[in-house]
Coordinates of C-alpha atoms and ligand atoms in Angstrom, one line a residue:
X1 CA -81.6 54.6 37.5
X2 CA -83.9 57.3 36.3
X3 CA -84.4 54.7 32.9
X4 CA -85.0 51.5 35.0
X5 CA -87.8 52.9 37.3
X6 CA -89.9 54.5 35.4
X7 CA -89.6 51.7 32.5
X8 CA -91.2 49.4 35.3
X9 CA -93.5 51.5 36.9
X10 CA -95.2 51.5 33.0
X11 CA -94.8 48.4 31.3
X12 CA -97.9 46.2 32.0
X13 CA -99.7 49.1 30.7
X14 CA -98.6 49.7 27.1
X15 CA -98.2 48.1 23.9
X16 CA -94.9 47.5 22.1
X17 CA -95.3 50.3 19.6
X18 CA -96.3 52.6 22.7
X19 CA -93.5 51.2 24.5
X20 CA -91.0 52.3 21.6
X21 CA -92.1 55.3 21.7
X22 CA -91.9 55.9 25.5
X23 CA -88.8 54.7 25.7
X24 CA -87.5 57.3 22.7
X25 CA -89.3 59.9 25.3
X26 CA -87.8 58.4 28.6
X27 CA -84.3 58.7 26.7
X28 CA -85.2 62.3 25.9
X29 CA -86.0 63.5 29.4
X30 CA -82.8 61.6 30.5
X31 CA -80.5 63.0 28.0
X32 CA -82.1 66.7 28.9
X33 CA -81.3 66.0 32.7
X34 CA -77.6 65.1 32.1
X35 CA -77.2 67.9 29.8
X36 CA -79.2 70.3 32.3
X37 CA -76.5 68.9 34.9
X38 CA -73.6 68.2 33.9
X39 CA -70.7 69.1 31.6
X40 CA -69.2 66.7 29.1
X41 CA -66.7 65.1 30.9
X42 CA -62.9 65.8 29.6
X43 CA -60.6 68.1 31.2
X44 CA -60.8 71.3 31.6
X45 CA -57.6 74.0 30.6
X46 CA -57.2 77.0 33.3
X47 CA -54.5 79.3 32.4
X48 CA -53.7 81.4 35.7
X49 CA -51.1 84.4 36.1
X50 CA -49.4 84.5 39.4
X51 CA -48.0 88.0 39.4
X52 CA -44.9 88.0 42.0
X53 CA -44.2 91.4 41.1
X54 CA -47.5 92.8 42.9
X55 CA -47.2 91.7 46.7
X56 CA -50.4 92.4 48.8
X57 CA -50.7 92.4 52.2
X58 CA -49.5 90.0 55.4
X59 CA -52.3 87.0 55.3
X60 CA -52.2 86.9 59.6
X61 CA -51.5 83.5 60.7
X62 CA -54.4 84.2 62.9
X63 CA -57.2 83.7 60.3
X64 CA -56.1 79.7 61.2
X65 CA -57.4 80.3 64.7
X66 CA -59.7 78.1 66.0
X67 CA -62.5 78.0 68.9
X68 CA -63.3 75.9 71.6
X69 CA -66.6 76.5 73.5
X70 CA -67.6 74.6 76.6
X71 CA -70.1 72.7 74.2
X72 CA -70.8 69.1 74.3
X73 CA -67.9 67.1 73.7
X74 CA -65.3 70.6 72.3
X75 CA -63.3 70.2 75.9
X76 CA -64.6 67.7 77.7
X77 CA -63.4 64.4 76.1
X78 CA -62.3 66.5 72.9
X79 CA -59.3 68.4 74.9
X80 CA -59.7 67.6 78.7
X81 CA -59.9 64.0 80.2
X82 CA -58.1 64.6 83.6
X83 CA -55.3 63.3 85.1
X84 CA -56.5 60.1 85.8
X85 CA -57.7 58.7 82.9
X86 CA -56.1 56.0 80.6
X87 CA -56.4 58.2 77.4
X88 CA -53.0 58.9 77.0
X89 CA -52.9 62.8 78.6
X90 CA -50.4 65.8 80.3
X91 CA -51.9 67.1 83.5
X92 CA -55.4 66.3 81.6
X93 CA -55.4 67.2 78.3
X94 CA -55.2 64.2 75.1
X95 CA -51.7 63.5 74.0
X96 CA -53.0 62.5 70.8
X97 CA -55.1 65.9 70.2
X98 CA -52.3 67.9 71.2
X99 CA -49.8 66.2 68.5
X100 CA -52.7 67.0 65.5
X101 CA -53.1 70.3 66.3
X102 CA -49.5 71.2 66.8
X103 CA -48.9 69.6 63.5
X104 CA -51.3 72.7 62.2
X105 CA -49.6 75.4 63.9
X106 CA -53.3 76.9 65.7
X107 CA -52.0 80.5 65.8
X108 CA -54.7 81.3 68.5
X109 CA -57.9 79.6 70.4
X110 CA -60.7 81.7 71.3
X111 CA -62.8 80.2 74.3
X112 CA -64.5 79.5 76.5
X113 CA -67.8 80.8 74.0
X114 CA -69.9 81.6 72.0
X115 CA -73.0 81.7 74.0
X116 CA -71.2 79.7 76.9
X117 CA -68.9 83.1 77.7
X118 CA -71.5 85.0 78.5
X119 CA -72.5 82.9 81.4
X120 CA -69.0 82.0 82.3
X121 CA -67.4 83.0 85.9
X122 CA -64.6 82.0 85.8
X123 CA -63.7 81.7 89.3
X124 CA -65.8 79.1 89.2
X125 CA -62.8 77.4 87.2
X126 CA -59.6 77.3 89.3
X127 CA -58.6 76.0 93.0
X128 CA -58.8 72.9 94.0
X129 CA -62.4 72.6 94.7
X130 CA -64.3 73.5 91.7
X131 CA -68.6 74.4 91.5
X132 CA -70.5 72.2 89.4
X133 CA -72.8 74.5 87.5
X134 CA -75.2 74.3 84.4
X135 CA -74.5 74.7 80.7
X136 CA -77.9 75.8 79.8
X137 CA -77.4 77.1 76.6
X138 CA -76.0 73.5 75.1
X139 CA -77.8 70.9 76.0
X140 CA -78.3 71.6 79.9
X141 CA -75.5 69.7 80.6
X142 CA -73.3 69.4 84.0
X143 CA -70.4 71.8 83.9
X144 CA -68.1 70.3 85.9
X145 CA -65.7 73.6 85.7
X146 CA -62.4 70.8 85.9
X147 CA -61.4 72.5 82.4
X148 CA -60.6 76.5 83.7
X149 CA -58.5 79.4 83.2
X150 CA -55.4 77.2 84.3
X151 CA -55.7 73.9 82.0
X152 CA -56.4 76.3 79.2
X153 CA -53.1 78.3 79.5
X154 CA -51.7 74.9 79.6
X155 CA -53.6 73.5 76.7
X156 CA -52.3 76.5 74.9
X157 CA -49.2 76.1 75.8
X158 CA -48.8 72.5 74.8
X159 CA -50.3 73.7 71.3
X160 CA -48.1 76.7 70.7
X161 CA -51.2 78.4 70.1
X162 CA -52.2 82.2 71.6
X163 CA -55.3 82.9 74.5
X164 CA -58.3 84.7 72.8
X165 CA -60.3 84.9 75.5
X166 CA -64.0 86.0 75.6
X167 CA -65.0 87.9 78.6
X168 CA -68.9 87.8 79.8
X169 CA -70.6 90.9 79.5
X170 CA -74.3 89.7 79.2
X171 CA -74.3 88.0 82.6
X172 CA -70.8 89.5 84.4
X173 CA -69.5 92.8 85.3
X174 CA -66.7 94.5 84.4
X175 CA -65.2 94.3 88.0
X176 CA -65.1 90.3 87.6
X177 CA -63.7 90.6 84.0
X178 CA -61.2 92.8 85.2
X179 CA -60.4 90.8 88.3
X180 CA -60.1 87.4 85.7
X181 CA -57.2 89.9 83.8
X182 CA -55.5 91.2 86.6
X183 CA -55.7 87.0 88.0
X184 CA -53.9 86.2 84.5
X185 CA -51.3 88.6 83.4
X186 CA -49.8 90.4 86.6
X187 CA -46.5 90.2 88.1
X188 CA -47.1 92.2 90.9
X189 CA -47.9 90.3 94.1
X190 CA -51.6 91.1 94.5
X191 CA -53.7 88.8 96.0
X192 CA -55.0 87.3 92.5
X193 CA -51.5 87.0 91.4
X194 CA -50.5 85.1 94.6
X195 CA -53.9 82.9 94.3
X196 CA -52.6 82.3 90.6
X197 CA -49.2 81.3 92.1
X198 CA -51.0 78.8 94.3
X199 CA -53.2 77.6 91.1
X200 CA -49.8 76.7 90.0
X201 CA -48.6 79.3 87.8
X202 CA -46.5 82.1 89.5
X203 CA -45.4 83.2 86.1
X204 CA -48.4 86.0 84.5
X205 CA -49.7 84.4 81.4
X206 CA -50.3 86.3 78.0
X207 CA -53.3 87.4 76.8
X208 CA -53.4 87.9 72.9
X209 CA -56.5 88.8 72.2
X210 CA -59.9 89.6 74.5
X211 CA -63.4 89.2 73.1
X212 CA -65.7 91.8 75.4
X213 CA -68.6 89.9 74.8
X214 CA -70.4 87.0 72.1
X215 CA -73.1 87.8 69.8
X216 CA -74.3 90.4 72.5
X217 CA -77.4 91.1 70.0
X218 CA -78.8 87.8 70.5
X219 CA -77.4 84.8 72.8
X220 CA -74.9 87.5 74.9
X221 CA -77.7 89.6 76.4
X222 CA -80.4 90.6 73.6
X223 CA -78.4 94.4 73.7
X224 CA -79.6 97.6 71.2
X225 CA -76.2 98.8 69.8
X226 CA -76.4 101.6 72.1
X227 CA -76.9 99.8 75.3
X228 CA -73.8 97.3 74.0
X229 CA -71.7 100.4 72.9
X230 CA -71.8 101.6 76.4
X231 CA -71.0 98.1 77.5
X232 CA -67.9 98.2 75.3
X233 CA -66.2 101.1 76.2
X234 CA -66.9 100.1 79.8
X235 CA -65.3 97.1 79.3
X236 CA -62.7 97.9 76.8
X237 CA -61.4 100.8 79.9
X238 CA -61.5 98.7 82.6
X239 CA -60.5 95.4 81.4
X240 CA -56.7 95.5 81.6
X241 CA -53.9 93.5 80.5
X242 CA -51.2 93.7 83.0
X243 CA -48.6 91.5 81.6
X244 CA -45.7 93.5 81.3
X245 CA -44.2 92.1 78.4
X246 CA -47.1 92.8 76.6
X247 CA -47.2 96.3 77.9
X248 CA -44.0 96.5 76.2
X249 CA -44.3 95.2 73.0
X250 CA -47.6 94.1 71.6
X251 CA -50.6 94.9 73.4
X252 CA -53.8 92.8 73.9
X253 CA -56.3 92.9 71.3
X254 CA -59.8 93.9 72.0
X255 CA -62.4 92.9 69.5
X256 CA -65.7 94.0 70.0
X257 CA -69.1 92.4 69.0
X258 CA -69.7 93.0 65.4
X259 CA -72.4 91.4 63.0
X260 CA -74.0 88.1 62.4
X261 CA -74.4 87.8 58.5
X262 CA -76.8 89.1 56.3
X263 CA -79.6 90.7 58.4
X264 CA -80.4 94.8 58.0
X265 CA -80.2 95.3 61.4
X266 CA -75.9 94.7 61.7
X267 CA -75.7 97.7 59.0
X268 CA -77.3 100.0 62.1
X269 CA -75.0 97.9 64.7
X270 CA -71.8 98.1 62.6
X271 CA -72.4 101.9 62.1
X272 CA -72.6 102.4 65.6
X273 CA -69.5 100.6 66.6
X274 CA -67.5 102.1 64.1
X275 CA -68.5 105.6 64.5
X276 CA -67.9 105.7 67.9
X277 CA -64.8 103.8 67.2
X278 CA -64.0 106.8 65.1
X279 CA -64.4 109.1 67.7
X280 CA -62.4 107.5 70.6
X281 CA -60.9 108.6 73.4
X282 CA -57.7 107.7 75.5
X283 CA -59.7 105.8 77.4
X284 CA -61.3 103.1 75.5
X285 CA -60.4 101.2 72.2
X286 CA -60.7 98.4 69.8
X287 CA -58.5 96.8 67.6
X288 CA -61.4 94.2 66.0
X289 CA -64.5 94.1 65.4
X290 CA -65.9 90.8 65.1
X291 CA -67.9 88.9 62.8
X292 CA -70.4 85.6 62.6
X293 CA -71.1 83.9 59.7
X294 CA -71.7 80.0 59.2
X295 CA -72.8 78.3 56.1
X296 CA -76.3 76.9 57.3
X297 CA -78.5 76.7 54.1
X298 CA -82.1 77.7 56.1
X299 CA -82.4 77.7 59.6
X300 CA -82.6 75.4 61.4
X301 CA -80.0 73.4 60.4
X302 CA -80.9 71.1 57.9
X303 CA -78.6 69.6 55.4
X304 CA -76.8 66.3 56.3
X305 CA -73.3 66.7 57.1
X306 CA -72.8 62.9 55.3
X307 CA -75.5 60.6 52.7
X308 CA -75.8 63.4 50.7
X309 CA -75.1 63.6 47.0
X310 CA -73.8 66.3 44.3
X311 CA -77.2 68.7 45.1
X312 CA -76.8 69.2 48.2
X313 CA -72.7 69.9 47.4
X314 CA -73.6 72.4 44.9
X315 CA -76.4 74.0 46.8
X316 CA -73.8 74.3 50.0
X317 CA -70.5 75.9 48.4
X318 CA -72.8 78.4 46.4
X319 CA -74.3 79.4 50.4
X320 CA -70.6 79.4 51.8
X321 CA -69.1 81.7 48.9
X322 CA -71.7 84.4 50.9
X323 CA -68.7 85.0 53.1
X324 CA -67.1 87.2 50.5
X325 CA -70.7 89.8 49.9
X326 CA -70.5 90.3 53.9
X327 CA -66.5 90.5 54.0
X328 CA -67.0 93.8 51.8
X329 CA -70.4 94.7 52.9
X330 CA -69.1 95.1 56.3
X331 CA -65.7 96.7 55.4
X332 CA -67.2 98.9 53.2
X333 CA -68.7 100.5 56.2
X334 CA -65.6 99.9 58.4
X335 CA -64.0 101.8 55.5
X336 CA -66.0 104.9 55.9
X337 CA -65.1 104.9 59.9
X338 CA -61.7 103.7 59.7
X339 CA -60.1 103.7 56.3
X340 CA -56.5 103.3 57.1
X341 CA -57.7 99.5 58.4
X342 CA -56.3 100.0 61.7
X343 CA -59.8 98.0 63.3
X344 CA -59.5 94.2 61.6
X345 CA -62.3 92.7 60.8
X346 CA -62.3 89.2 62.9
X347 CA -64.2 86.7 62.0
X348 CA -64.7 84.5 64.7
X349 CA -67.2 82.0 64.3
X350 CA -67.6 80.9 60.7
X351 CA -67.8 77.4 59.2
X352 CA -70.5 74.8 57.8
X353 CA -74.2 74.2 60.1
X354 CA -75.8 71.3 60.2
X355 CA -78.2 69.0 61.0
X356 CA -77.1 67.1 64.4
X357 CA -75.8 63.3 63.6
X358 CA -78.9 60.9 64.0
X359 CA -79.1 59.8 67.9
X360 CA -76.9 62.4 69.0
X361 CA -77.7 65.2 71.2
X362 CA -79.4 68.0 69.3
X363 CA -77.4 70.5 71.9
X364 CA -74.4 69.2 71.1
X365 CA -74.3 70.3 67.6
X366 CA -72.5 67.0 66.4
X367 CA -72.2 66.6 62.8
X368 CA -69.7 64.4 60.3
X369 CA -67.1 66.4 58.3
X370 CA -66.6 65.6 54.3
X371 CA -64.8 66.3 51.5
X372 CA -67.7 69.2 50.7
X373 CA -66.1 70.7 54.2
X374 CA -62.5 70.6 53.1
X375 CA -63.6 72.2 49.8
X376 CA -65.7 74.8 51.6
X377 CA -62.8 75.8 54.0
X378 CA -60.4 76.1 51.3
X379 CA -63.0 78.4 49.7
X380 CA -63.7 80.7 53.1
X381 CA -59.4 80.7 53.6
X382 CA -59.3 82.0 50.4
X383 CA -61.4 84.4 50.7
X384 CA -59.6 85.6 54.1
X385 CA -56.6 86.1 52.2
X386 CA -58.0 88.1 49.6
X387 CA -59.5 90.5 52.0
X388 CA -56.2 89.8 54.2
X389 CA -55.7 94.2 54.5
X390 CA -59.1 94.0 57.1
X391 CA -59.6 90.2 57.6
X392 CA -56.7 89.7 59.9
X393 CA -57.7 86.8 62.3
X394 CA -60.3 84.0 62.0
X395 CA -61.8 81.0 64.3
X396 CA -63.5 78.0 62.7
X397 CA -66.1 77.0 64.3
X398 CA -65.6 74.4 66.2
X399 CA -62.2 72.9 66.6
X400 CA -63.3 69.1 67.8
X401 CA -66.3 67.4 67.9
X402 CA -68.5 70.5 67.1
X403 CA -69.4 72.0 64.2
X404 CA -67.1 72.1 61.1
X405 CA -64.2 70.5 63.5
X406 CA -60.8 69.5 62.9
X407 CA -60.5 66.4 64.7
X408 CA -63.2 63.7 66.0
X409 CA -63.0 62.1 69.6
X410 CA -64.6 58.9 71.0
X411 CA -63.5 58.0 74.0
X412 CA -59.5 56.7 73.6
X413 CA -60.3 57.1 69.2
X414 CA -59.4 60.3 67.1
X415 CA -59.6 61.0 63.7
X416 CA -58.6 63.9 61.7
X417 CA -61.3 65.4 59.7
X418 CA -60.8 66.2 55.8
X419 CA -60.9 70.0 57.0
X420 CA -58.2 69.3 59.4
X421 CA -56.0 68.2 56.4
X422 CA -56.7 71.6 54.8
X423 CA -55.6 73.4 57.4
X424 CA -52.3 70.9 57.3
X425 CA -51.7 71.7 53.7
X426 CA -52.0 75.5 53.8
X427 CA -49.5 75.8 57.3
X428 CA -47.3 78.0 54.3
X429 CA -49.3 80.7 53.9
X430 CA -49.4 81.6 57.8
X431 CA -47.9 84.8 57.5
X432 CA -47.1 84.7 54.1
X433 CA -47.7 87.6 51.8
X434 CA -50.4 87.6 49.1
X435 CA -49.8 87.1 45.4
X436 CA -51.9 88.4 43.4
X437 CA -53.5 85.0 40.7
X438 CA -55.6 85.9 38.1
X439 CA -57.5 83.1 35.9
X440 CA -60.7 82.8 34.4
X441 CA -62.6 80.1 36.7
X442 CA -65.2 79.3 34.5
X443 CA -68.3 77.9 36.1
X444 CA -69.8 74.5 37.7
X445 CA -73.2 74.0 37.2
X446 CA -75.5 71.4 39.3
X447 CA -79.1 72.2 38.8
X448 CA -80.3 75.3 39.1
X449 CA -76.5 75.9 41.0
X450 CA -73.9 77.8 39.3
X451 CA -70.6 78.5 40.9
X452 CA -67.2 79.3 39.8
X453 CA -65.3 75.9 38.9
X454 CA -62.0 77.0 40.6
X455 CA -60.2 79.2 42.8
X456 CA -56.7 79.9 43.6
X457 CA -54.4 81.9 45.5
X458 CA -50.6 82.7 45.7
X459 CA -48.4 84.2 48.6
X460 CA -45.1 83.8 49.6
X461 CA -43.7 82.5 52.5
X462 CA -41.8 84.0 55.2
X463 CA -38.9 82.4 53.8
X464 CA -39.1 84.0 50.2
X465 CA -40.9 80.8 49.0
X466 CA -43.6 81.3 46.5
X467 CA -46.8 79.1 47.6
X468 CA -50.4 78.0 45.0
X469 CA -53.3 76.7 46.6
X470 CA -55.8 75.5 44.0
X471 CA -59.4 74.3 44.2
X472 CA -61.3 72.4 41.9
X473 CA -64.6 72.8 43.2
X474 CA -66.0 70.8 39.6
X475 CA -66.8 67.4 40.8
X476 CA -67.0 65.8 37.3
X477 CA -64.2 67.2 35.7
X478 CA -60.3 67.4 36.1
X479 CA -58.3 70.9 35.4
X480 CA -55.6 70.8 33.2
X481 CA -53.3 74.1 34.9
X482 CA -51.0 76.0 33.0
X483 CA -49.1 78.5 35.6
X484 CA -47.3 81.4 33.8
X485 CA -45.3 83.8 36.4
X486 CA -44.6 87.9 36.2
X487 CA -41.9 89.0 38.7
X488 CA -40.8 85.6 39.4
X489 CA -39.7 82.5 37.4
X490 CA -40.3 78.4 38.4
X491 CA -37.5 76.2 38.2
X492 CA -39.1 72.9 40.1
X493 CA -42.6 72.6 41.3
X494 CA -44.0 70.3 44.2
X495 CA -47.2 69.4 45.7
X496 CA -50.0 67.8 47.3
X497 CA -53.8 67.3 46.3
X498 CA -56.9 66.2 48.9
X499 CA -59.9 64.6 47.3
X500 CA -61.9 61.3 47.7
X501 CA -64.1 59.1 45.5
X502 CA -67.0 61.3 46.9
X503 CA -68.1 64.7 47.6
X504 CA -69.4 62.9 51.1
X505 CA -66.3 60.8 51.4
X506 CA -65.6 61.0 55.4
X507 CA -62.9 59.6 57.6
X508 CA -63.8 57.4 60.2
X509 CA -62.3 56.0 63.6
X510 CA -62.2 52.5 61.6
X511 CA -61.5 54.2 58.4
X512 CA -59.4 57.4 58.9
X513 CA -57.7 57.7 55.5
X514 CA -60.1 58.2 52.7
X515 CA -59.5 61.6 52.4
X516 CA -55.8 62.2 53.4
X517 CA -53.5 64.5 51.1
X518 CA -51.5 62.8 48.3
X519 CA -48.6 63.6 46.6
X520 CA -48.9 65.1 42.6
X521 CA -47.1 65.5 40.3
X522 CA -46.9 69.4 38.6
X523 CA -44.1 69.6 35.5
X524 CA -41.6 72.9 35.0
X525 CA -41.5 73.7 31.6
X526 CA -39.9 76.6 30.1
X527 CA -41.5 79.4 32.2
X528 CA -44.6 77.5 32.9
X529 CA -46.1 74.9 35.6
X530 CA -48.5 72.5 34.7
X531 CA -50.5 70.0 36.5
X532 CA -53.6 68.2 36.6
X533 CA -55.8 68.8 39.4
X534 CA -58.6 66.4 39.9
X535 CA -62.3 66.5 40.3
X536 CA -63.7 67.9 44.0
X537 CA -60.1 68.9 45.2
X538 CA -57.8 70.9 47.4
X539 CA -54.3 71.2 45.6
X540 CA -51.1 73.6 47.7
X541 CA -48.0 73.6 45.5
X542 CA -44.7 75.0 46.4
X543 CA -43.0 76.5 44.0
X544 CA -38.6 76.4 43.8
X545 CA -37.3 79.5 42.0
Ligands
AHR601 O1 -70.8 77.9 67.7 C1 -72.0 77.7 68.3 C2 -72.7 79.0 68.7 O2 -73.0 79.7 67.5 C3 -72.0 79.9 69.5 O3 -72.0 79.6 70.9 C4 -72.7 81.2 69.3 O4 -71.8 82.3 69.5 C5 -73.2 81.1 67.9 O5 -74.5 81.5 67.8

């Protein structure tokens, strides 16, 4: 391409000695851009060590959660589309999006924000006559409050996922946070409890997991640390759980706000939160502190979610592997505060940014999902589990139609989005515990971009089953794997691989199966597993011993 337009641009111009010689210096430049580019193609041999002997820590099933913020078309459409419509639904909410995402086992959904919490009341959602209100943060939208506290608990339900529910501290009180609580976990007859039993639900609901407050440094109320410390242990005192089969067993989890990437001001905001944490009393605690961090590139968001070519890849999984500096910048400090880990580091809004889908509604934050995000979320998981001693729950951001989503909606159509399939293939290592891999990854270069060619990680699964996730981020060049084993042996080896012709390969409603895991092959040998993994891919492999 290069060749062919620059030859034409000169021709009429020069002789045919001239033109010899230009064409010696055109092939010059060219060859000096593929070598400044790209590798020579041929496979590449990764030896990794998977030492069984060495197991780390639990990998929570809750760094698959997901969230769901009253945000363009996340719940309405995406989840909720009422009883009387002719999508296919249960008391509302999509048949079809309830099948995908029990297939991928959501551990937990935090809603109803983000930035939407913080202006949530929730009364306004429940009863038979629900306020229409405003969404002015996306879009300034109708909220038509049909989607509450009640088709929530049953969406969860019907999912088999866990409540993480974020309370509103920038524009609530404590009393009506409290009040939402005591509505949804207690068995005594109280007035909320009966008004519950009249919503439907006589039963108290569990609450896993309680967010007090989103991003209160910015969208949730502009706070100082101070003024949102006070808030917290406010909140965290007054805000009980009242189910009394969690007061038995396990508790709700509070997570407080914690910090929103890289800026110097969330080292003074951490410190805070931690230090006080350190000093707590009976009457307040936390069991989380959460985190923000979304690959963007610059802000706004810029880069095209599909159309784009191996650039923009590069350029995009180099900004995303960012996640690990903050993962132990921030637990470095939590360390100091809290070194035996009890406070997990949560983080609860994290995926890929971009630029809203031509015609869509910049508010809406609509954006295609490619290969490049199936690659990048296999990057960020692993990265979880190798921090899975503080990072011990996570929620991609957004779980459908928003953001870095799982599946796509349009009207009665859903697809499942090449990060949705990651999340399928990597259902083993919820809960599993972390094997230690070591390998030299080499590097990819693209440009002035140089990344690690691969990453890996082992764990085993609840049922003693030994578990490989590889990634070839190299887009040009297949890995040849030779697996050797300490603590362990491999009798029989099985897998599947997710890649596409493209790094911007997307499934559509018309075409929803270019990038849809495949079967490989990986070959037992003596003590050692070998397979090819192929260019731009996500490979999980389990293991028989
Ligand atoms: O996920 C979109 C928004 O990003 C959330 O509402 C907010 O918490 C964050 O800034």
């Amino acid at each position: 391409m290069f060749l062919t337009l620059v030859g034409r641009n000169c021709s009429g111009l020069l002789g045919k000695k001239s033109r010899l010689v230009r064409n010696a210096l055109i092939l010059g430049v060219a060859l000096l851009v593929i070598v400044a580019t790209a590798q020579p193609v041929g496979a590449q041999k990764v030896e990794l060590l998977v030492d069984a002997s060495k197991p780390g820590a639990k990998i929570d099933r809750n760094i698959f959660g997901q969230f769901a913020e009253h945000l363009g078309h996340g719940i309405y459409d995406g989840i909720w589309v009422g009883p009387d419509s002719t999508i296919p639904n249960t008391r509302g909410i999509r048949n079809d999006v309830v099948a995908a995402l029990k297939t991928i086992k959501v551990p937990n959904v935090r809603w109803p924000g983000g930035c939407f919490a913080d202006e949530y009341h929730w009364r306004k959602g429940i009863g038979p006559q629900r306020a229409v209100t405003l969404n002015p943060n996306w879009g300034g939208v109708i909220e038509p409050n049909t989607f509450g506290t009640n088709e929530f608990m049953d969406f969860l339900d019907q999912i088999g996922a866990e409540a993480y529910v974020s309370v509103n501290v920038g524009s609530g009180t404590p009393q009506e946070a409290a009040e939402w609580l005591e509505y949804m976990t207690t068995a005594q007859p109280t007035t909320l409890a009966k008004q519950r039993a009249a919503d439907g639900h006589p039963a108290p609901y569990k609450v896993g997991f309680l967010g007090i407050g989103n991003e209160s440094w910015d969208c949730g109320g502009n706070m100082t640390a101070e003024y949102y410390l006070s808030q917290l242990k406010i909140y965290s005192h007054f805000v009980r759980n009242f189910n009394p089969a969690q007061q038995e067993k396990q508790q709700m989890l509070k997570i407080a706000v914690g910090p929103g990437g890289d800026d110097p001001r969330f080292v003074d905001w951490t410190q805070t939160i931690m230090k006080a944490y350190q000093r707590h009393s009976w009457s307040w605690d936390i069991n989380g502190l959460s985190m923000h961090s979304y690959t963007v590139g610059k802000w706004p968001p810029s880069y095209a979610s599909v159309g784009f070519g191996e650039t923009e890849y590069a350029q995009i999984l180099k900004y995303t592997l960012d996640m690990e500096e903050l993962i132990d910048k921030y637990s470095a400090i939590m360390n100091e505060y809290d070194p035996q880990k009890k406070v997990a580091l949560v983080v609860d809004e994290w995926g890929a940014w971009y630029a809203p889908l031509p015609g869509s509604n910049p508010g809406f934050l609509v954006q295609q999902n490619s290969l490049r995000d199936a690659i990048l979320a296999s990057l960020n998981l692993n990265i979880f589990a190798r921090h899975a001693d503080r990072v011990r729950m996570a929620n991609i951001a957004q779980m459908i139609n928003v953001l870095q989503s799982m599946i796509m909606t349009d009207k009665e159509k859903m697809v499942l989005t090449p990060t949705y399939y990651v999340y399928k293939m990597y259902v083993p290592f919820q809960d599993a515990t972390f094997v230690p891999v070591t390998f030299d990854a080499g590097v990819y270069t693209y440009g002035d971009v140089t990344l690690p060619r691969l990453d890996a990680i082992a764990a085993r699964d609840t049922a003693g089953k030994l578990w490989l996730a590889i990634t070839n981020v190299d887009p040009n060049h297949t890995a040849e794997i030779e697996v050797s084993f300490a603590g362990t042996s491999a009798k029989s080896a099985a897998g599947e691989t997710l890649t596409a012709p493209k790094v911007d390969s997307v499934n559509t409603f018309d075409a929803p199966n270019t990038v849809v895991p495949r079967p490989i092959t990986a070959n037992v040998q003596g003590a050692k597993l070998t397979l090819k993994v192929e260019p731009k891919s996500v490979t999980v492999v389990s293991i028989v011993q």
